[in-house]
Tab-separated table of N, CA and C in Angstrom:
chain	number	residue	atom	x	y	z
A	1	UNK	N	-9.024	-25.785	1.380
A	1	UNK	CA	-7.799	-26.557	1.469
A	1	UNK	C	-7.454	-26.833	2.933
A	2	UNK	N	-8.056	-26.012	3.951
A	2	UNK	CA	-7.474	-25.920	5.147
A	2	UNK	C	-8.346	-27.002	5.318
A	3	UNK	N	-9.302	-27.258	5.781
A	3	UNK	CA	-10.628	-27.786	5.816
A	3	UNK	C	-9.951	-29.629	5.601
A	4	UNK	N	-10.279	-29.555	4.213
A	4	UNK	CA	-9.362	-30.870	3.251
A	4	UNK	C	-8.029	-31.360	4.592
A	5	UNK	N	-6.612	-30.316	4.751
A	5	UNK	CA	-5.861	-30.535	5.155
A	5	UNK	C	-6.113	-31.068	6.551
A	6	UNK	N	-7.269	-30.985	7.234
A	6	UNK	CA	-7.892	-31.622	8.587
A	6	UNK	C	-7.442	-29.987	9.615
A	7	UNK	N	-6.377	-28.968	9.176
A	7	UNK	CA	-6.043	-28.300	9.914
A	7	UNK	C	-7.341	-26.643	10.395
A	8	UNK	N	-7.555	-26.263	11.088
A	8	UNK	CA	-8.557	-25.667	11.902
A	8	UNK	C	-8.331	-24.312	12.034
A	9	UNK	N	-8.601	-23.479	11.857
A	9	UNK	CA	-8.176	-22.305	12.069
A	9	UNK	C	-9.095	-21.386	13.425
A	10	UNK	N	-8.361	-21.587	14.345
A	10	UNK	CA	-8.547	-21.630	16.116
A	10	UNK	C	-8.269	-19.857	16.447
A	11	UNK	N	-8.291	-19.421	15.363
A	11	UNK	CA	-7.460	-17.652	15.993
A	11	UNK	C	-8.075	-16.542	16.205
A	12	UNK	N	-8.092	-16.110	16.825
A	12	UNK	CA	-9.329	-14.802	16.889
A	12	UNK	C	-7.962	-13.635	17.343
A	13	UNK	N	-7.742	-12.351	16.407
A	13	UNK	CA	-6.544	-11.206	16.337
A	13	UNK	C	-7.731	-10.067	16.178
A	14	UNK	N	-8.079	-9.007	17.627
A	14	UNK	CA	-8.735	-7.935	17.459
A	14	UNK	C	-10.451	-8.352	16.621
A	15	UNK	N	-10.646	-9.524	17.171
A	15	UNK	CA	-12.400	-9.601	16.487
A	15	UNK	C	-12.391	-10.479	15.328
A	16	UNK	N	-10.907	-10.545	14.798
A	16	UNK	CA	-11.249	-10.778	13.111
A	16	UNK	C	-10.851	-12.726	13.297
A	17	UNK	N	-10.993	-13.442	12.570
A	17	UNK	CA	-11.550	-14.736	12.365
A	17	UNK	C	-11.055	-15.126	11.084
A	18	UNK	N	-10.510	-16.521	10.705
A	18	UNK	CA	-10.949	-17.127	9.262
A	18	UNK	C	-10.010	-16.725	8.722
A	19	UNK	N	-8.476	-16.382	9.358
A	19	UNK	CA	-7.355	-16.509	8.624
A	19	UNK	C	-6.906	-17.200	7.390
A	20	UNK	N	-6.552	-16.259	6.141
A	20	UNK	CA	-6.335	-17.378	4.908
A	20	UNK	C	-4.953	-18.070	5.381
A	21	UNK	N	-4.266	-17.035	5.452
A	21	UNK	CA	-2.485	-17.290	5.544
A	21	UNK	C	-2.269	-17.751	6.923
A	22	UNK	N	-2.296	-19.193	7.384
A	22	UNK	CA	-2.178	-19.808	8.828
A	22	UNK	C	-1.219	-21.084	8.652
A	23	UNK	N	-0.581	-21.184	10.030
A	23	UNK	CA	0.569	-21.840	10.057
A	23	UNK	C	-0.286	-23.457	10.105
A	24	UNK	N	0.545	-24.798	10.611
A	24	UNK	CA	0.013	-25.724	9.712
A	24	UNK	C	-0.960	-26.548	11.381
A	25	UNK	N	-0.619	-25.721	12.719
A	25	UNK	CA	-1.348	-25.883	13.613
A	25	UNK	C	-2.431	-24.517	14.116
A	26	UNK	N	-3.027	-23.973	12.782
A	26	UNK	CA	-3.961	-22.912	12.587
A	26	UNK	C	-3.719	-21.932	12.997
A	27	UNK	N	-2.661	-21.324	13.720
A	27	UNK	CA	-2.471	-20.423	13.888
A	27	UNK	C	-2.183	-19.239	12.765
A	28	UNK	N	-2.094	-18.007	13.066
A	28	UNK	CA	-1.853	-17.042	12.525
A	28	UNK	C	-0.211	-17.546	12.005
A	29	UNK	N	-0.198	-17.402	10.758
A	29	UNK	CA	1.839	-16.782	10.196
A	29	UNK	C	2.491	-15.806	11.577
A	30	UNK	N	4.042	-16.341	11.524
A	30	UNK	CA	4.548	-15.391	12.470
A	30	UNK	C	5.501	-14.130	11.433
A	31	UNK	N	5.709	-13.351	11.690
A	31	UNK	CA	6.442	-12.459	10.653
A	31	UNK	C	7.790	-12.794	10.022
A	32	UNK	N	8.128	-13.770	11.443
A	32	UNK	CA	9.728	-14.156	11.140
A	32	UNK	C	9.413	-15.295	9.877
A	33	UNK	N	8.472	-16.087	9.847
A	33	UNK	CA	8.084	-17.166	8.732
A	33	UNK	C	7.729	-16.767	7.462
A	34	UNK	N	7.163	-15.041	7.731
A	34	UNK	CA	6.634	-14.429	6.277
A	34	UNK	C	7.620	-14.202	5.596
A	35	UNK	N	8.720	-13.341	6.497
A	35	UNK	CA	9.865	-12.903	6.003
A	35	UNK	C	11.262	-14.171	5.155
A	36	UNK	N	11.085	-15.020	6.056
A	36	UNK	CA	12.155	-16.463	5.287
A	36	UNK	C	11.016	-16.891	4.263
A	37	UNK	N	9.921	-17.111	3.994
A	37	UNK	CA	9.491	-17.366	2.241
A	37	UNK	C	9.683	-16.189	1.320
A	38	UNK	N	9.400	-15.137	1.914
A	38	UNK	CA	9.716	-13.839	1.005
A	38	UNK	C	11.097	-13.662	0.508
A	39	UNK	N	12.255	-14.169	0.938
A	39	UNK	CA	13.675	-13.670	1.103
A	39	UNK	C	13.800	-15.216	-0.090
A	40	UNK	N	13.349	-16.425	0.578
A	40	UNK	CA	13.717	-17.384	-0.685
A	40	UNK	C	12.692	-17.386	-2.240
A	41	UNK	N	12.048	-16.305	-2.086
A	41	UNK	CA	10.748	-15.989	-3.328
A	41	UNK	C	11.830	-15.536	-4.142
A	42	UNK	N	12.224	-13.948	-3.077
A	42	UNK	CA	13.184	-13.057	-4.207
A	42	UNK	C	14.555	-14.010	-4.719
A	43	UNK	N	15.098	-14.474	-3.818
A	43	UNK	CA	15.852	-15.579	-4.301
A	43	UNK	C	15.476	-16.362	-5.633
A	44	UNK	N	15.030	-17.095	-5.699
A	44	UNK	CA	14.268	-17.955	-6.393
A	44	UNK	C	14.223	-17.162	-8.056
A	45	UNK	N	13.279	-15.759	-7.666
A	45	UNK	CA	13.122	-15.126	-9.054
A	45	UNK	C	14.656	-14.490	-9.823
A	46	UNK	N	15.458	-14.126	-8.423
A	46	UNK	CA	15.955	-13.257	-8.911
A	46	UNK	C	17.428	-14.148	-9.612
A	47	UNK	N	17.206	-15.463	-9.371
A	47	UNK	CA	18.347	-16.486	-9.750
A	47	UNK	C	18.003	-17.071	-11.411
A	48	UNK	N	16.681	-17.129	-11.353
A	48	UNK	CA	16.032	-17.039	-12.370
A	48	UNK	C	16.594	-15.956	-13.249
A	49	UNK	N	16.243	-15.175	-13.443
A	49	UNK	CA	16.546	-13.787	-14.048
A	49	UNK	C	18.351	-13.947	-14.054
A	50	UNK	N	18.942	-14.034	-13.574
A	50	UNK	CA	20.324	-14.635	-13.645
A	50	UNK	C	20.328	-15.641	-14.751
A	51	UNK	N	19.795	-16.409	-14.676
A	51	UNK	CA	20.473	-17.599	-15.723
A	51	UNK	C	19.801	-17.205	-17.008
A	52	UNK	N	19.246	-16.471	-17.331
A	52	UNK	CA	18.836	-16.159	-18.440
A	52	UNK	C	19.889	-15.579	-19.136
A	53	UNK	N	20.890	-14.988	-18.857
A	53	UNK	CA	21.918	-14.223	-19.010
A	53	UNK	C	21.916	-13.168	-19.492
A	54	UNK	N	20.545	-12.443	-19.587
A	54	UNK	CA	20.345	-10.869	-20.279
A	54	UNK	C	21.421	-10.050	-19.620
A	55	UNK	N	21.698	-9.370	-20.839
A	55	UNK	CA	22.699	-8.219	-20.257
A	55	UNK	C	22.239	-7.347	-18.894
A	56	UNK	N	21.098	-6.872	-18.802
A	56	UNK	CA	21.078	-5.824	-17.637
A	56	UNK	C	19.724	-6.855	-16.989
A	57	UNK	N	19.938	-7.710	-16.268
A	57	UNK	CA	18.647	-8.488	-15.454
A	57	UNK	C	17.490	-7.519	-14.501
A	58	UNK	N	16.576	-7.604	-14.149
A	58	UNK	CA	15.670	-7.296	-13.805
A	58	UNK	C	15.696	-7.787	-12.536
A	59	UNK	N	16.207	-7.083	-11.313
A	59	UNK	CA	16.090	-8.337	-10.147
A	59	UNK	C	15.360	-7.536	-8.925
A	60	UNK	N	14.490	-8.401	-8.155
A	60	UNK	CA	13.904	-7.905	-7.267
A	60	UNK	C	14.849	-7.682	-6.041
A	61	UNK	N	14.665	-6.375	-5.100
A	61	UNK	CA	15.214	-5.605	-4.319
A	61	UNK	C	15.118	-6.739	-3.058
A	62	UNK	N	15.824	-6.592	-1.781
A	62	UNK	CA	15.395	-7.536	-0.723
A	62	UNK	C	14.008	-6.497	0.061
A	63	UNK	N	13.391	-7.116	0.455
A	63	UNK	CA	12.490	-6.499	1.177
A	63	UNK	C	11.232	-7.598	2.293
A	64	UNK	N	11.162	-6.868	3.508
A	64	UNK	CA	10.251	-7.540	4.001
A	64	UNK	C	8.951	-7.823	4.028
A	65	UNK	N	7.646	-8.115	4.816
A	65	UNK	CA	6.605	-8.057	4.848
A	65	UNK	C	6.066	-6.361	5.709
A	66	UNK	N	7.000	-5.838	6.111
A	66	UNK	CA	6.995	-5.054	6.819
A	66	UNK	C	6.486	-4.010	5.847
A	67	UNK	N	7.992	-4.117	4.735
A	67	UNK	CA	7.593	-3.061	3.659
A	67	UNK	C	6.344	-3.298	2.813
A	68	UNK	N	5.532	-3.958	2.560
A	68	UNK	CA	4.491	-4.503	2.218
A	68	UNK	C	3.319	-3.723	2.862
A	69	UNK	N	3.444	-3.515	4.681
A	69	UNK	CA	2.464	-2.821	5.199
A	69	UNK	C	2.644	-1.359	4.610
A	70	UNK	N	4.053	-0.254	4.467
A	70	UNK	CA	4.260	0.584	4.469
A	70	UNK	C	3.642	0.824	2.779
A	71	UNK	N	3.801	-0.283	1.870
A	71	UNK	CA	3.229	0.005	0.058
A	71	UNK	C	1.865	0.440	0.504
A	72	UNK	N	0.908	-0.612	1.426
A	72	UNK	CA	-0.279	-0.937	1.308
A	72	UNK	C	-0.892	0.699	2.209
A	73	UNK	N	-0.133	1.049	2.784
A	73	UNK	CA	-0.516	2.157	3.600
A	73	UNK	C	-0.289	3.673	2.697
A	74	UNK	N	0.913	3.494	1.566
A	74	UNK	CA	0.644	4.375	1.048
A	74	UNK	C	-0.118	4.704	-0.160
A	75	UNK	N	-0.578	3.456	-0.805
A	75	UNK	CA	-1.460	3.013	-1.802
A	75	UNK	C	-3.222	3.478	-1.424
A	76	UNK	N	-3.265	3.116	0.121
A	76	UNK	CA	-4.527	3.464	0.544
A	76	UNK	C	-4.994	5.169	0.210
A	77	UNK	N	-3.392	5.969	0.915
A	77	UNK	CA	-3.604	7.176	1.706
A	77	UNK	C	-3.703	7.378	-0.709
A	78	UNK	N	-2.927	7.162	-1.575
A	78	UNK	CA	-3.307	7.569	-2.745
A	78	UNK	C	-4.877	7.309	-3.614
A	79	UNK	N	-5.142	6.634	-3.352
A	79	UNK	CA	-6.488	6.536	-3.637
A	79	UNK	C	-7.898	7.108	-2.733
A	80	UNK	N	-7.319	8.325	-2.004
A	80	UNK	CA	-8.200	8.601	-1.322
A	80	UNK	C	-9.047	8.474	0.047
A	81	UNK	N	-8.345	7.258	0.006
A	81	UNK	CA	-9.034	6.515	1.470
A	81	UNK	C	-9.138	7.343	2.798
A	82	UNK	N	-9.876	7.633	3.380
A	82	UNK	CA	-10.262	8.813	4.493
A	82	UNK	C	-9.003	8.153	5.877
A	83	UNK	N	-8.257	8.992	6.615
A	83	UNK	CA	-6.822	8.939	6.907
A	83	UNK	C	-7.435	8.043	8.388
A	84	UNK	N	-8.690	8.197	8.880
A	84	UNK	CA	-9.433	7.550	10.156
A	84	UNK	C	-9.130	5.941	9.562
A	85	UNK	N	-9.770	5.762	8.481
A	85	UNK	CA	-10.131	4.589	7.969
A	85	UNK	C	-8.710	3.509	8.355
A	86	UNK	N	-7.501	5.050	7.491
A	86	UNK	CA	-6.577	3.680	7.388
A	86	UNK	C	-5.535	3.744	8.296
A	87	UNK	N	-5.968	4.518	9.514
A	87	UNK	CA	-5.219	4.864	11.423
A	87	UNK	C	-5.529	3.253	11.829
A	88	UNK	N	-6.945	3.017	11.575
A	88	UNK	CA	-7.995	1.808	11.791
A	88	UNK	C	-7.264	0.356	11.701
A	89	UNK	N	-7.049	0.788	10.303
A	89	UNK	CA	-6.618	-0.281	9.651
A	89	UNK	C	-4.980	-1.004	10.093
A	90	UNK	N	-4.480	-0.035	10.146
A	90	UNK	CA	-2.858	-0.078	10.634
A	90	UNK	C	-3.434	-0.323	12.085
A	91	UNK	N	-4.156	-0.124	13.663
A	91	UNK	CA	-4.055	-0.389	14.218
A	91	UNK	C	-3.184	0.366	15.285
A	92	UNK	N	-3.517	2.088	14.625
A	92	UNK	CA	-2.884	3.345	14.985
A	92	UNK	C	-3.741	4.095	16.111
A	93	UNK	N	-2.887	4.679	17.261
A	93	UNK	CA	-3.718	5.734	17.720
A	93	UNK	C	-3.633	7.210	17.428
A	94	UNK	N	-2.932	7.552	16.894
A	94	UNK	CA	-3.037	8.920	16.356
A	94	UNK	C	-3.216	8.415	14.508
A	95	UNK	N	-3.853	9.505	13.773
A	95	UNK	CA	-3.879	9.321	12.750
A	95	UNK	C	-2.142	10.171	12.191
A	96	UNK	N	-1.564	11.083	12.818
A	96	UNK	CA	-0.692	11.384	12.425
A	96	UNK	C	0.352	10.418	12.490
A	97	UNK	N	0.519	9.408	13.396
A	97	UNK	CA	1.628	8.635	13.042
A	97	UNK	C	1.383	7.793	11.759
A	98	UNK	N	0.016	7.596	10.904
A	98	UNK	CA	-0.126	6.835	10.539
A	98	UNK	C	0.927	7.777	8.904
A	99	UNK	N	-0.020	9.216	9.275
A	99	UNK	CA	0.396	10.024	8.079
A	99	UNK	C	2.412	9.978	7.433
A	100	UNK	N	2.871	10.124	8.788
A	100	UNK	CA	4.141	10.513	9.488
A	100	UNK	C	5.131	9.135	8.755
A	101	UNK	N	4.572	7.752	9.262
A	101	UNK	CA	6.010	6.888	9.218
A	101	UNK	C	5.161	6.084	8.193
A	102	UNK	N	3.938	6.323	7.887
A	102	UNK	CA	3.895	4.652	7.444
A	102	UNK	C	3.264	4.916	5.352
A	103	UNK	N	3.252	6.349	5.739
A	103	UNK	CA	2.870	7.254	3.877
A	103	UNK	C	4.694	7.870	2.741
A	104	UNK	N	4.267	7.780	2.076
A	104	UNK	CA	5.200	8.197	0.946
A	104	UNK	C	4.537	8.512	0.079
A	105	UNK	N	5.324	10.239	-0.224
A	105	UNK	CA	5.147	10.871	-1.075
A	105	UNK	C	5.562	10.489	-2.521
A	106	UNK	N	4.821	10.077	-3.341
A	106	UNK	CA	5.540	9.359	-4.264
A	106	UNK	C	5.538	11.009	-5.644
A	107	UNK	N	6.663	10.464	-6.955
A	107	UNK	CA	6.321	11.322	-7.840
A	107	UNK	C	4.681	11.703	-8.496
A	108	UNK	N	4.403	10.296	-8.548
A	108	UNK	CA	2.855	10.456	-9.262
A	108	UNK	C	1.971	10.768	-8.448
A	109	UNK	N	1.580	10.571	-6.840
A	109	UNK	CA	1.197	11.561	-6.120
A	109	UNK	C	1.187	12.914	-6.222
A	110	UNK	N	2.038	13.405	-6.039
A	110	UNK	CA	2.762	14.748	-5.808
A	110	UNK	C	1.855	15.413	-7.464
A	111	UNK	N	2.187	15.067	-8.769
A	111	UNK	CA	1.798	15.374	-9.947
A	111	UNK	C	0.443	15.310	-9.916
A	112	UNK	N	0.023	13.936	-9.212
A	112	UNK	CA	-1.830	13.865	-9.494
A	112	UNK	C	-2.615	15.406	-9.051
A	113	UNK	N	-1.424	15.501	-7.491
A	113	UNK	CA	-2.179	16.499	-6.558
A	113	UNK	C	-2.199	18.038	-7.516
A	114	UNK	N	-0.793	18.146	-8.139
A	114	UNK	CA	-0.654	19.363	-8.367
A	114	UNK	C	-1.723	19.313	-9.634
A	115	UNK	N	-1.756	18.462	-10.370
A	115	UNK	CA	-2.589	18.400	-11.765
A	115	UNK	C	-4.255	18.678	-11.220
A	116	UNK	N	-5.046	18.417	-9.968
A	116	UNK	CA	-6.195	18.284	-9.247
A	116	UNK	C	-6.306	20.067	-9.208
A	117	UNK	N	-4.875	20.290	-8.881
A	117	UNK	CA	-5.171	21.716	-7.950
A	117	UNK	C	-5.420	22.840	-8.817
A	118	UNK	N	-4.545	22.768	-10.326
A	118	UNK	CA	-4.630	23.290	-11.701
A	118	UNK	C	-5.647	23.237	-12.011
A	119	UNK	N	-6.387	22.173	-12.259
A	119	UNK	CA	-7.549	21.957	-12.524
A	119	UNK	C	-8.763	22.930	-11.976
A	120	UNK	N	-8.912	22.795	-10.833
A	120	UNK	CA	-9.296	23.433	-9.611
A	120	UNK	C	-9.071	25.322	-9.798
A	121	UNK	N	-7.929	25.276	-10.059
A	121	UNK	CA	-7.886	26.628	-10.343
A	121	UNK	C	-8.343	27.374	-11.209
A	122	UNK	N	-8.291	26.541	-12.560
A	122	UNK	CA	-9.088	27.262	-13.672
A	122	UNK	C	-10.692	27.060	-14.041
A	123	UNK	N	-11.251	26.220	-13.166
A	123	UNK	CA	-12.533	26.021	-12.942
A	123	UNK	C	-12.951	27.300	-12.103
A	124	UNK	N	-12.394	27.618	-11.101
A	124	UNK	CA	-12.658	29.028	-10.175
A	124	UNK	C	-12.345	30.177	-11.277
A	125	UNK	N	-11.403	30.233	-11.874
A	125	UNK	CA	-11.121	31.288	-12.905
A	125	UNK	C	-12.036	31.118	-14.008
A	126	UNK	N	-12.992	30.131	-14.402
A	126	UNK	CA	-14.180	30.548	-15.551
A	126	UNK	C	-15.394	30.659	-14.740
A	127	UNK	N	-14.986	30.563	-13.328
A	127	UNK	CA	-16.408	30.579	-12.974
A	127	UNK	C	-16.196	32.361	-12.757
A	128	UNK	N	-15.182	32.506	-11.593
A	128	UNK	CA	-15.132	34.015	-11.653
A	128	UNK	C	-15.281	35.163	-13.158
A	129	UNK	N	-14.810	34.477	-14.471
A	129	UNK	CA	-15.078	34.826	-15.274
A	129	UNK	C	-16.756	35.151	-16.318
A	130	UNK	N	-17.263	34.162	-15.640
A	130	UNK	CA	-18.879	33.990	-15.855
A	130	UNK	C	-19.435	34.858	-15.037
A	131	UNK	N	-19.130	35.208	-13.884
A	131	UNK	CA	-19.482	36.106	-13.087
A	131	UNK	C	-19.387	37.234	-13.638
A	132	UNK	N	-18.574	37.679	-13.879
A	132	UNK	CA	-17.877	38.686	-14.737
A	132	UNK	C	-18.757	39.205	-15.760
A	133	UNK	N	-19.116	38.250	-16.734
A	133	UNK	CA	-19.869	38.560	-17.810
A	133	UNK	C	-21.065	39.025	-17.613
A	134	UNK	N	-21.435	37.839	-16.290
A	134	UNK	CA	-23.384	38.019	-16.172
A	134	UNK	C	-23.573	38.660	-15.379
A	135	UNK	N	-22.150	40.415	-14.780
A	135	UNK	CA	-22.801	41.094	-14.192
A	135	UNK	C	-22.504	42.269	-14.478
A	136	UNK	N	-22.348	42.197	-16.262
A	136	UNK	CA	-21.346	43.682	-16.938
A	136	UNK	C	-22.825	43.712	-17.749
């Protein structure tokens, strides 16, 4: 589409190239531009959801692109992703700040971990138990 649109995408940010999301003289989006479509999105839906007139509407929260990095950072650190990887990724020099401001402890985290560790525990307790047997 960019291509089609005659517009060029001229940007090089830390190595990387071939921006999807670029302004309409190829540049990179500025945050302040992400943030005014995001603010008239939630608008948009959440006016929607208004005129429907359901008793208790469903409406999206205000939020920026900012908070978007902070989902995507704690989505990473839940699925495992090695904490270097996503210091990297954020564009961090300590991996602890990455841990520190940009992760949330969520409920289903917190449960996965403790449910892993249970797990974990009674696997050591039949193994110690096998031990047990195959040396009575």
């Amino acid at each position: 589409m960019q291509e089609l649109g005659g517009i060029h995408n001229n940007v090089t940010v830390d190595g990387y190239q071939n921006f999807i999301f670029i302004n309409r003289f190829g540049g990179v989006q500025h945050q302040g531009s992400l943030n005014k479509v995001l603010r008239r999105i939630i608008r948009d839906c959440n006016d929607k959801q208004l005129l429907k007139e359901k008793k208790n509407p469903v409406l999206l929260p205000n939020f920026s692109c900012h908070s978007l990095r902070h989902t995507f950072t704690t989505r990473l650190v839940e699925a495992g992703v090695n904490i270097k990887v996503i210091q990297n990724l954020c564009g961090h020099s300590r991996s602890d700040m990455t841990l520190d401001i940009y992760t949330t402890v969520t409920k289903e985290l917190k449960q996965a971990e403790f449910d892993d560790f249970q797990k974990k525990l009674k696997e050591k307790k039949q193994e110690w138990k096998n031990r047990q047997e195959k040396d009575a």
